[in-house]
Tab-separated table of C-alpha atoms in Angstrom:
chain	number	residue	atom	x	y	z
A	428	UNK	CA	0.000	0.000	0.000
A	429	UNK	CA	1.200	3.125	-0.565
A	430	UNK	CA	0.109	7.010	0.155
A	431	UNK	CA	0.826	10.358	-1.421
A	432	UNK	CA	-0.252	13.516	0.070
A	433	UNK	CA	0.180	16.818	-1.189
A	434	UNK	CA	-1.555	20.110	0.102
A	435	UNK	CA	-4.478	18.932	1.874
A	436	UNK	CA	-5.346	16.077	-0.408
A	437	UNK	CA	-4.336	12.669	-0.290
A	438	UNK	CA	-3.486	10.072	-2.748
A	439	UNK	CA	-4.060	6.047	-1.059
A	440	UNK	CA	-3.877	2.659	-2.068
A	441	UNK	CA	-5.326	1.348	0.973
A	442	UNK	CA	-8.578	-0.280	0.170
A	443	UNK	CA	-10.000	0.343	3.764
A	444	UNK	CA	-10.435	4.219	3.140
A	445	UNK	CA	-12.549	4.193	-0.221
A	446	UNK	CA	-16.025	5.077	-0.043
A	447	UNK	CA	-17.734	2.582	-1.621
A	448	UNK	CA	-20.733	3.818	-1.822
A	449	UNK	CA	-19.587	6.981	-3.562
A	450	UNK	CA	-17.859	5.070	-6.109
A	451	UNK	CA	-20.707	2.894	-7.030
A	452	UNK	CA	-23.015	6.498	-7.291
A	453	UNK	CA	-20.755	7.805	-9.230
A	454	UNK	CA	-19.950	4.677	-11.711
A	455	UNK	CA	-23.744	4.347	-11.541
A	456	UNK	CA	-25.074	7.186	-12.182
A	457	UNK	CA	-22.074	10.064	-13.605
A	458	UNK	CA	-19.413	7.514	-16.048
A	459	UNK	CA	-20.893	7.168	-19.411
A	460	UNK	CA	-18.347	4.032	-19.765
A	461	UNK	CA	-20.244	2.345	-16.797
A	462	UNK	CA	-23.913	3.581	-16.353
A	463	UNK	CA	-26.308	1.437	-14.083
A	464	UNK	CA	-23.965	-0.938	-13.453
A	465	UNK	CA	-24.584	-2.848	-10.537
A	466	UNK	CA	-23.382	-2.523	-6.661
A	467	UNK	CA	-22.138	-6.255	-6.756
A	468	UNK	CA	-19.393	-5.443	-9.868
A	469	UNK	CA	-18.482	-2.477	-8.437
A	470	UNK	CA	-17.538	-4.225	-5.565
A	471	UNK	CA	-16.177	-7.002	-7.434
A	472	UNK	CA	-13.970	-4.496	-9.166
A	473	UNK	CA	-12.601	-2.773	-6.079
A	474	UNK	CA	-11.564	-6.468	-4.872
A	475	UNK	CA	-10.212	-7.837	-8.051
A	476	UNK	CA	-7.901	-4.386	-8.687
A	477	UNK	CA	-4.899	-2.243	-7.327
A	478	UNK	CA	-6.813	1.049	-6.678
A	479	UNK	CA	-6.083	4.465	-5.578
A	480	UNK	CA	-8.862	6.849	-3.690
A	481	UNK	CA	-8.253	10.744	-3.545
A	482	UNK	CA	-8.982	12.578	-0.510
A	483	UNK	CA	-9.581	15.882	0.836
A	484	UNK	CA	-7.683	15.681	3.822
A	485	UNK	CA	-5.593	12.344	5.035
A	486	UNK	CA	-7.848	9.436	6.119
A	487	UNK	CA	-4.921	7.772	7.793
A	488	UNK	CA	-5.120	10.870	10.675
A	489	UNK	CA	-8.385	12.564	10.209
A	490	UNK	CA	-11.866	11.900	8.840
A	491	UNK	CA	-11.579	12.877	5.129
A	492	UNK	CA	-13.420	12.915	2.294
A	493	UNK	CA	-13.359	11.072	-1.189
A	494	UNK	CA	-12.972	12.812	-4.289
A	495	UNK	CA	-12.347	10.548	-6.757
A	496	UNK	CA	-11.142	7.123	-7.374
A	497	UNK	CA	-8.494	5.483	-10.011
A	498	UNK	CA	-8.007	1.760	-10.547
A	499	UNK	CA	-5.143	-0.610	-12.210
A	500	UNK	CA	-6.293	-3.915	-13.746
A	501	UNK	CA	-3.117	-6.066	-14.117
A	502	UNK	CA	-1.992	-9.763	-14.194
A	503	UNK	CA	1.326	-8.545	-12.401
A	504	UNK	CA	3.512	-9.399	-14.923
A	505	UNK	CA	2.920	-7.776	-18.215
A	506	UNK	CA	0.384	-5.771	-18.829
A	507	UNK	CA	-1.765	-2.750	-16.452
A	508	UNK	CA	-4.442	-0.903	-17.512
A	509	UNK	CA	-6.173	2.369	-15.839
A	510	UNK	CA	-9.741	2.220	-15.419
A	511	UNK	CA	-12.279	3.679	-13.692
A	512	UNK	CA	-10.248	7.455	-13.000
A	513	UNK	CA	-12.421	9.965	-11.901
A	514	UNK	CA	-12.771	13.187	-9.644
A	515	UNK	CA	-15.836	14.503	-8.427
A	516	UNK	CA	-16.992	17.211	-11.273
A	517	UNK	CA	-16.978	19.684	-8.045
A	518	UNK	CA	-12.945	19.092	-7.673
A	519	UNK	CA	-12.383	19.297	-11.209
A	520	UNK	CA	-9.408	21.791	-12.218
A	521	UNK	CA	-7.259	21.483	-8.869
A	522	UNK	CA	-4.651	18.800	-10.842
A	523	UNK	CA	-6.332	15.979	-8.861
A	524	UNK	CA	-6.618	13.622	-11.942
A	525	UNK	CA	-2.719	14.091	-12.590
A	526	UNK	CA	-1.958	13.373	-9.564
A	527	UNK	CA	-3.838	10.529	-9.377
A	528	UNK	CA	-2.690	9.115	-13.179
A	529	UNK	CA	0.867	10.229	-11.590
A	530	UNK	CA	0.609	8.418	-8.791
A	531	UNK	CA	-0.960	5.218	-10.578
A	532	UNK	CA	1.952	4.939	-13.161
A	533	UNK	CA	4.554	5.046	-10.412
A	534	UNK	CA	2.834	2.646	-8.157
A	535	UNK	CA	5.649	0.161	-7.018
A	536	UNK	CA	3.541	-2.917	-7.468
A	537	UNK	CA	3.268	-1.888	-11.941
A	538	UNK	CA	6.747	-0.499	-12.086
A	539	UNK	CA	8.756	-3.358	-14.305
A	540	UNK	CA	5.763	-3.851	-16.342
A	541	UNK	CA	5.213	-3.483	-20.106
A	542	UNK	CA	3.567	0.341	-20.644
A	543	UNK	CA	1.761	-0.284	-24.042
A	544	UNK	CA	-1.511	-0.564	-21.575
A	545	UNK	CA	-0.919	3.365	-20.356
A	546	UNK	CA	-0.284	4.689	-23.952
């Protein structure tokens, strides 16, 4: 697991912190790649994947807030693909979304893999 945190937000791999619920809104009801798609994949997704919440404020020390999610699909060997990025449209234009893609390609567990997947 690993965290980033710059300014007041917060960049975290740990699983523990995401709001699912907010993801599964938002994948639901906002992403025109994943429209009424149902609580159970979502899930299924956040289990199956390496993935990265962004947070106003550090959930490690404080109650925070999600603002947007970012996931990595890989086999661990060679390939890893983003899916699922988002921030909040409310957060939009702060650099959150690349910091998050930043953070995601530089992720320790992806780093001697084959790219072609983040081209």
């Amino acid at each position: 697991m690993s965290t980033y945190v710059k300014n007041d937000f917060t960049i975290s791999s740990n699983k523990k912190y995401l709001d699912v619920e907010l993801i599964y809104n938002y994948l639901h009801d906002e992403a025109y790649w994943s429209k009424g798609i149902p609580l159970r994949l979502v899930e299924k997704s956040i289990q199956h994947s390496i993935c990265f919440g962004v947070f106003a404020g550090n959930p490690e020390k404080e109650k925070s807030k999600q603002l947007g999610l970012g996931r990595i699909i890989t086999d661990s060997s060679t390939f890893a693909y983003l899916a699922d990025v988002f921030i909040l449209n409310e957060f939009r234009g702060l650099g959150l979304g690349k910091l998050l893609v930043q953070t995601m390609i530089n992720c320790p567990s992806i780093r001697e893999e084959r790219y072609e997947g983040f081209c």
